[in-house]
């Protein structure tokens, strides 16, 4: 079956939807339908294109990206190791499940002061990003490790495989699609976590720009920083979605 027409239709719908969103955003700001706090999109883009605005956004976007990447790597690694430990040592599974759920349930605004006093203001955004990614990765990896049939387990048991060898030879390959699924979901969470972490006194970053712009009523700057964070999250999500599709074709 030829999928080209369907792809063309999807692209057309995406372009039409994006154009409609841009027009609505501009109209809402122009006629102040949501108040003066919602500027026209043209004003925001004009600020972004100025040398001062572009330089400010690029510098702070790089800081946020660095914190998000560090938290993303840390949270993903700890979550994968935790899920693997729960699989190899089943007695740890209930405790790890409850710990992950409780840690995820604690509001970030309650954790931020504690992290600032322990890891410092500069490292707090990366830690908050890691916490945001960790729960998503733990859940997806635990689900991915469980995505094996009893017949496969029985076969490995018959051949004398222990839990660690079965993890390497069976569960890990079967969990690769779930791993990339968790990365796709965790990447935007890392950017959001890093941005929120910067609200609490970080020296630089998009979160600091958003708070400063809000306090000084610089709406164009505020929306430009928000759009930069959104674009970063969307780009990271799209990259990992493509990697997930490749993994799905290879391992399923």
PDB file of C-alpha atoms in Angstrom, residues 88-197:
ATOM      1  CA  UNK A  88      17.644  -9.171  39.466  1.00  0.00           C
ATOM      2  CA  UNK A  89      16.790  -8.936  43.186  1.00  0.00           C
ATOM      3  CA  UNK A  90      12.974  -9.222  43.381  1.00  0.00           C
ATOM      4  CA  UNK A  91      12.896  -8.499  47.120  1.00  0.00           C
ATOM      5  CA  UNK A  92      13.998  -4.929  46.341  1.00  0.00           C
ATOM      6  CA  UNK A  93      11.151  -4.318  43.864  1.00  0.00           C
ATOM      7  CA  UNK A  94       8.410  -3.194  46.328  1.00  0.00           C
ATOM      8  CA  UNK A  95      10.752  -0.816  48.124  1.00  0.00           C
ATOM      9  CA  UNK A  96      12.094   0.718  44.930  1.00  0.00           C
ATOM     10  CA  UNK A  97       8.578   1.113  43.525  1.00  0.00           C
ATOM     11  CA  UNK A  98       7.383   2.924  46.654  1.00  0.00           C
ATOM     12  CA  UNK A  99      10.507   5.079  46.852  1.00  0.00           C
ATOM     13  CA  UNK A 100      10.133   6.186  43.226  1.00  0.00           C
ATOM     14  CA  UNK A 101       6.430   6.944  43.695  1.00  0.00           C
ATOM     15  CA  UNK A 102       6.987   8.918  46.916  1.00  0.00           C
ATOM     16  CA  UNK A 103       9.884  10.901  45.426  1.00  0.00           C
ATOM     17  CA  UNK A 104       7.781  11.699  42.362  1.00  0.00           C
ATOM     18  CA  UNK A 105       4.867  12.818  44.531  1.00  0.00           C
ATOM     19  CA  UNK A 106       6.909  15.407  46.435  1.00  0.00           C
ATOM     20  CA  UNK A 107       6.324  18.859  44.853  1.00  0.00           C
ATOM     21  CA  UNK A 108       9.375  20.388  43.217  1.00  0.00           C
ATOM     22  CA  UNK A 109       8.819  23.643  45.080  1.00  0.00           C
ATOM     23  CA  UNK A 110       9.252  21.713  48.338  1.00  0.00           C
ATOM     24  CA  UNK A 111      12.449  19.998  47.169  1.00  0.00           C
ATOM     25  CA  UNK A 112      14.086  23.116  45.757  1.00  0.00           C
ATOM     26  CA  UNK A 113      15.060  24.780  49.087  1.00  0.00           C
ATOM     27  CA  UNK A 114      16.485  21.486  50.329  1.00  0.00           C
ATOM     28  CA  UNK A 115      18.530  21.010  47.167  1.00  0.00           C
ATOM     29  CA  UNK A 116      19.802  24.585  47.264  1.00  0.00           C
ATOM     30  CA  UNK A 117      21.168  24.061  50.781  1.00  0.00           C
ATOM     31  CA  UNK A 118      22.711  20.681  49.927  1.00  0.00           C
ATOM     32  CA  UNK A 119      23.977  20.668  46.324  1.00  0.00           C
ATOM     33  CA  UNK A 120      24.022  24.446  45.779  1.00  0.00           C
ATOM     34  CA  UNK A 121      22.183  26.848  43.495  1.00  0.00           C
ATOM     35  CA  UNK A 122      24.233  26.023  40.402  1.00  0.00           C
ATOM     36  CA  UNK A 123      23.697  22.244  40.591  1.00  0.00           C
ATOM     37  CA  UNK A 124      20.085  22.294  41.824  1.00  0.00           C
ATOM     38  CA  UNK A 125      18.589  22.605  38.275  1.00  0.00           C
ATOM     39  CA  UNK A 126      20.445  19.483  37.106  1.00  0.00           C
ATOM     40  CA  UNK A 127      19.307  17.504  40.158  1.00  0.00           C
ATOM     41  CA  UNK A 128      15.683  18.577  39.701  1.00  0.00           C
ATOM     42  CA  UNK A 129      15.930  17.607  36.027  1.00  0.00           C
ATOM     43  CA  UNK A 130      17.294  14.198  37.078  1.00  0.00           C
ATOM     44  CA  UNK A 131      14.387  13.693  39.475  1.00  0.00           C
ATOM     45  CA  UNK A 132      11.917  14.629  36.740  1.00  0.00           C
ATOM     46  CA  UNK A 133      13.455  12.111  34.343  1.00  0.00           C
ATOM     47  CA  UNK A 134      14.071   9.359  36.879  1.00  0.00           C
ATOM     48  CA  UNK A 135      10.477   8.399  37.583  1.00  0.00           C
ATOM     49  CA  UNK A 136       9.526   8.253  33.905  1.00  0.00           C
ATOM     50  CA  UNK A 137      12.551   6.130  33.049  1.00  0.00           C
ATOM     51  CA  UNK A 138      12.049   3.815  36.020  1.00  0.00           C
ATOM     52  CA  UNK A 139       8.439   3.109  35.086  1.00  0.00           C
ATOM     53  CA  UNK A 140       9.158   2.560  31.398  1.00  0.00           C
ATOM     54  CA  UNK A 141      12.195   0.351  32.061  1.00  0.00           C
ATOM     55  CA  UNK A 142      10.370  -1.724  34.664  1.00  0.00           C
ATOM     56  CA  UNK A 143       7.592  -2.213  32.123  1.00  0.00           C
ATOM     57  CA  UNK A 144      10.127  -3.024  29.404  1.00  0.00           C
ATOM     58  CA  UNK A 145      11.911  -5.611  31.541  1.00  0.00           C
ATOM     59  CA  UNK A 146       8.565  -7.258  32.220  1.00  0.00           C
ATOM     60  CA  UNK A 147       7.840  -7.481  28.485  1.00  0.00           C
ATOM     61  CA  UNK A 148       9.049 -11.067  28.174  1.00  0.00           C
ATOM     62  CA  UNK A 149       6.976 -14.231  27.984  1.00  0.00           C
ATOM     63  CA  UNK A 150       7.060 -17.039  30.520  1.00  0.00           C
ATOM     64  CA  UNK A 151       8.178 -19.452  27.795  1.00  0.00           C
ATOM     65  CA  UNK A 152      11.307 -17.388  27.209  1.00  0.00           C
ATOM     66  CA  UNK A 153      12.047 -17.318  30.934  1.00  0.00           C
ATOM     67  CA  UNK A 154      11.560 -21.067  31.152  1.00  0.00           C
ATOM     68  CA  UNK A 155      13.907 -21.628  28.211  1.00  0.00           C
ATOM     69  CA  UNK A 156      16.689 -19.600  29.805  1.00  0.00           C
ATOM     70  CA  UNK A 157      16.115 -21.374  33.108  1.00  0.00           C
ATOM     71  CA  UNK A 158      16.402 -24.765  31.448  1.00  0.00           C
ATOM     72  CA  UNK A 159      19.753 -23.742  29.964  1.00  0.00           C
ATOM     73  CA  UNK A 160      20.991 -22.787  33.428  1.00  0.00           C
ATOM     74  CA  UNK A 161      20.952 -18.988  33.128  1.00  0.00           C
ATOM     75  CA  UNK A 162      20.930 -17.028  36.373  1.00  0.00           C
ATOM     76  CA  UNK A 163      19.062 -13.748  36.841  1.00  0.00           C
ATOM     77  CA  UNK A 164      22.004 -11.545  35.847  1.00  0.00           C
ATOM     78  CA  UNK A 165      22.687 -13.486  32.633  1.00  0.00           C
ATOM     79  CA  UNK A 166      19.001 -13.522  31.771  1.00  0.00           C
ATOM     80  CA  UNK A 167      18.929  -9.753  32.255  1.00  0.00           C
ATOM     81  CA  UNK A 168      21.793  -9.243  29.797  1.00  0.00           C
ATOM     82  CA  UNK A 169      20.691 -11.817  27.209  1.00  0.00           C
ATOM     83  CA  UNK A 170      16.899 -11.503  27.383  1.00  0.00           C
ATOM     84  CA  UNK A 171      15.393  -8.572  29.279  1.00  0.00           C
ATOM     85  CA  UNK A 172      17.795  -5.837  28.143  1.00  0.00           C
ATOM     86  CA  UNK A 173      17.358  -6.451  24.388  1.00  0.00           C
ATOM     87  CA  UNK A 174      13.595  -6.725  24.830  1.00  0.00           C
ATOM     88  CA  UNK A 175      13.549  -3.462  26.799  1.00  0.00           C
ATOM     89  CA  UNK A 176      15.368  -1.356  24.177  1.00  0.00           C
ATOM     90  CA  UNK A 177      12.139   0.075  22.653  1.00  0.00           C
ATOM     91  CA  UNK A 178      10.882   0.915  26.153  1.00  0.00           C
ATOM     92  CA  UNK A 179      14.233   2.556  26.891  1.00  0.00           C
ATOM     93  CA  UNK A 180      13.898   4.938  23.952  1.00  0.00           C
ATOM     94  CA  UNK A 181      10.250   5.487  24.835  1.00  0.00           C
ATOM     95  CA  UNK A 182      11.397   6.633  28.272  1.00  0.00           C
ATOM     96  CA  UNK A 183      14.046   8.871  26.721  1.00  0.00           C
ATOM     97  CA  UNK A 184      11.434  10.504  24.474  1.00  0.00           C
ATOM     98  CA  UNK A 185       9.207  11.196  27.464  1.00  0.00           C
ATOM     99  CA  UNK A 186      12.045  12.153  29.771  1.00  0.00           C
ATOM    100  CA  UNK A 187      13.782  14.690  27.513  1.00  0.00           C
ATOM    101  CA  UNK A 188      11.044  17.376  27.781  1.00  0.00           C
ATOM    102  CA  UNK A 189      10.760  16.621  31.505  1.00  0.00           C
ATOM    103  CA  UNK A 190      14.487  17.298  31.889  1.00  0.00           C
ATOM    104  CA  UNK A 191      14.181  20.705  30.201  1.00  0.00           C
ATOM    105  CA  UNK A 192      11.168  21.585  32.357  1.00  0.00           C
ATOM    106  CA  UNK A 193      12.904  20.413  35.530  1.00  0.00           C
ATOM    107  CA  UNK A 194      16.043  22.406  34.766  1.00  0.00           C
ATOM    108  CA  UNK A 195      13.995  25.517  33.979  1.00  0.00           C
ATOM    109  CA  UNK A 196      12.012  25.233  37.209  1.00  0.00           C
ATOM    110  CA  UNK A 197      15.209  24.599  39.154  1.00  0.00           C
TER     111      UNK A 197
END
